[in-house]
């Protein structure tokens, strides 16, 4: 509704910009246009040219954001393995946002709708087990969720020691501030 109103307003503006002005007396010089009318026409043309570009400015879903979601939130979910084995319901409940963000970030597209539905059902099964305080159901639902969604732990990377390496290069890396983030500094 708003978009069509804007398009109509722009069409009317451009139509009036090119219509002859009847209140102005005939000019004796060639191509005589006053500055105000000229800048109005330029502004209207700029808006018409820029408007379609604003409509297609969605960069929220890409392979990079999907991978980042799977790595960050998947590793948080994988780190709950010991808490699930111990039956620590509070630790799992504290990471509820990791499950929600994993589900929405790992499966954002329409073609992954079935996977997202299965992930949400798995999350619901985990939190149903937490509400009923059933350790066996929690363990079963967690293992099913992790295997269905192919969730793996991040490796522990250190600059030196048993697993040397460099896990990231800049602060913009999604591995930054994770256990896989090590950087060599001289």
Coordinates of C-alpha atoms in Angstrom, one line a residue:
X1 CA 0.0 0.0 0.0
X2 CA 2.7 2.5 1.0
X3 CA 4.9 1.5 -2.0
X4 CA 2.1 2.0 -4.5
X5 CA 1.4 5.4 -2.9
X6 CA 5.0 6.4 -3.3
X7 CA 5.1 5.2 -6.9
X8 CA 1.9 7.2 -7.7
X9 CA 3.3 10.3 -6.1
X10 CA 6.5 10.0 -8.1
X11 CA 4.5 9.5 -11.3
X12 CA 2.5 12.6 -10.6
X13 CA 5.6 14.6 -9.7
X14 CA 7.4 13.5 -12.9
X15 CA 4.3 14.3 -15.0
X16 CA 4.0 17.8 -13.6
X17 CA 7.7 18.3 -14.0
X18 CA 7.5 17.8 -17.8
X19 CA 4.2 19.5 -18.3
X20 CA 4.4 23.0 -19.7
X21 CA 3.9 25.8 -17.3
X22 CA 0.9 28.0 -18.4
X23 CA 1.6 30.8 -15.9
X24 CA 5.0 31.5 -17.2
X25 CA 5.4 34.0 -20.1
X26 CA 7.0 32.8 -23.2
X27 CA 10.8 32.9 -23.1
X28 CA 12.8 34.6 -25.7
X29 CA 15.9 32.5 -25.1
X30 CA 16.4 28.8 -26.1
X31 CA 16.0 26.2 -23.3
X32 CA 15.2 28.7 -20.6
X33 CA 14.3 26.9 -17.4
X34 CA 14.4 28.5 -14.0
X35 CA 16.7 26.8 -11.4
X36 CA 14.0 25.8 -9.0
X37 CA 12.2 23.8 -11.7
X38 CA 15.4 22.2 -12.9
X39 CA 16.4 21.1 -9.4
X40 CA 12.9 19.7 -8.8
X41 CA 13.1 17.7 -11.9
X42 CA 16.6 16.4 -11.0
X43 CA 15.4 15.4 -7.5
X44 CA 12.4 13.6 -8.8
X45 CA 14.5 11.7 -11.3
X46 CA 17.0 10.7 -8.6
X47 CA 14.3 9.4 -6.4
X48 CA 12.8 7.3 -9.3
X49 CA 16.2 5.9 -10.1
X50 CA 17.1 5.1 -6.5
X51 CA 13.8 3.6 -5.4
X52 CA 14.1 0.1 -7.0
X53 CA 17.5 -0.3 -5.5
X54 CA 16.1 0.2 -2.0
X55 CA 13.6 -2.6 -2.4
X56 CA 16.1 -5.3 -3.1
X57 CA 18.6 -4.6 -0.3
X58 CA 18.2 -7.9 1.6
X59 CA 21.5 -9.5 2.4
X60 CA 20.5 -11.2 5.6
X61 CA 20.4 -14.7 4.2
X62 CA 23.6 -16.0 2.7
X63 CA 25.8 -19.1 3.0
X64 CA 28.1 -17.1 5.3
X65 CA 25.3 -16.2 7.7
X66 CA 24.0 -19.8 7.6
X67 CA 27.5 -21.2 8.3
X68 CA 28.0 -18.7 11.1
X69 CA 24.8 -19.7 12.7
X70 CA 25.5 -23.4 12.5
X71 CA 29.0 -22.9 13.9
X72 CA 28.3 -20.5 16.7
X73 CA 25.0 -21.8 18.0
X74 CA 25.7 -25.4 17.0
X75 CA 28.9 -25.4 19.1
X76 CA 26.9 -24.0 22.1
X77 CA 24.4 -26.8 21.7
X78 CA 27.2 -29.4 21.4
X79 CA 28.9 -28.1 24.5
X80 CA 25.8 -29.1 26.5
X81 CA 26.6 -32.8 26.0
X82 CA 28.1 -33.2 29.6
X83 CA 25.2 -31.2 31.1
X84 CA 22.7 -33.5 29.4
X85 CA 24.6 -36.6 30.5
X86 CA 24.6 -35.3 34.1
X87 CA 20.9 -34.4 33.8
X88 CA 21.5 -30.7 34.5
X89 CA 18.2 -29.3 33.4
X90 CA 19.1 -25.7 34.3
X91 CA 22.2 -25.6 32.2
X92 CA 20.2 -26.8 29.1
X93 CA 17.4 -24.3 29.9
X94 CA 20.0 -21.5 30.1
X95 CA 21.0 -22.2 26.5
X96 CA 17.4 -22.0 25.1
X97 CA 18.4 -19.0 23.0
X98 CA 21.1 -21.1 21.3
X99 CA 18.4 -23.6 20.1
X100 CA 16.1 -20.8 18.9
X101 CA 18.9 -19.0 17.1
X102 CA 20.2 -22.2 15.6
X103 CA 16.8 -23.1 14.2
X104 CA 16.2 -19.8 12.7
X105 CA 19.7 -19.1 11.4
X106 CA 20.6 -22.6 10.1
X107 CA 17.3 -23.0 8.2
X108 CA 16.2 -19.5 7.0
X109 CA 15.1 -20.3 3.5
X110 CA 11.9 -21.7 2.1
X111 CA 13.7 -24.7 0.7
X112 CA 14.8 -25.8 4.2
X113 CA 11.4 -25.4 5.7
X114 CA 11.1 -29.1 6.5
X115 CA 14.5 -29.2 8.2
X116 CA 13.5 -26.1 10.3
X117 CA 10.2 -27.8 11.3
X118 CA 12.1 -30.9 12.4
X119 CA 14.6 -28.8 14.3
X120 CA 11.8 -26.9 16.1
X121 CA 10.1 -30.2 17.0
X122 CA 13.4 -31.5 18.4
X123 CA 13.8 -28.3 20.4
X124 CA 10.2 -28.7 21.7
X125 CA 11.0 -32.3 22.7
X126 CA 14.1 -31.2 24.6
X127 CA 12.2 -28.5 26.6
X128 CA 9.3 -30.8 27.2
X129 CA 11.7 -33.3 28.8
X130 CA 13.1 -30.4 30.9
X131 CA 9.6 -29.3 32.1
X132 CA 8.8 -32.9 33.1
X133 CA 12.3 -33.4 34.7
X134 CA 12.8 -36.6 32.7
X135 CA 16.6 -37.3 32.3
X136 CA 16.2 -40.2 29.9
X137 CA 13.8 -38.3 27.7
X138 CA 16.2 -35.3 27.7
X139 CA 19.2 -37.4 26.7
X140 CA 17.2 -39.1 24.0
X141 CA 15.8 -35.9 22.6
X142 CA 19.2 -34.1 22.7
X143 CA 21.0 -37.0 20.9
X144 CA 18.3 -37.1 18.3
X145 CA 18.4 -33.3 17.8
X146 CA 22.2 -33.3 17.5
X147 CA 22.3 -36.1 15.0
X148 CA 19.4 -34.8 12.9
X149 CA 20.9 -31.4 12.6
X150 CA 24.5 -32.6 12.2
X151 CA 25.8 -30.6 15.1
X152 CA 29.5 -31.0 16.0
X153 CA 31.8 -29.5 18.6
X154 CA 34.4 -26.9 17.6
X155 CA 37.9 -28.1 18.1
X156 CA 40.0 -26.5 20.7
X157 CA 42.7 -24.6 18.9
X158 CA 45.7 -23.0 20.7
X159 CA 48.5 -20.9 19.3
X160 CA 50.9 -23.5 20.7
X161 CA 50.4 -26.7 22.6
X162 CA 48.6 -29.9 21.7
X163 CA 46.5 -28.5 18.9
X164 CA 48.5 -25.6 17.4
X165 CA 47.1 -23.5 14.7
X166 CA 45.4 -20.2 13.9
X167 CA 41.6 -20.2 14.2
X168 CA 40.8 -16.8 12.9
X169 CA 42.5 -13.8 11.3
X170 CA 40.3 -10.8 12.3
X171 CA 37.7 -9.8 14.9
X172 CA 35.0 -10.2 12.2
X173 CA 35.5 -14.0 12.0
X174 CA 32.7 -16.0 13.5
X175 CA 35.3 -18.1 15.3
X176 CA 36.3 -15.1 17.4
X177 CA 35.8 -15.7 21.1
X178 CA 35.2 -19.4 20.7
X179 CA 37.5 -22.2 21.7
X180 CA 38.5 -22.6 18.1
X181 CA 39.8 -19.1 18.1
X182 CA 43.5 -18.9 18.4
X183 CA 45.8 -16.4 16.8
X184 CA 49.5 -16.3 16.6
X185 CA 51.0 -13.2 18.0
X186 CA 54.8 -12.5 17.8

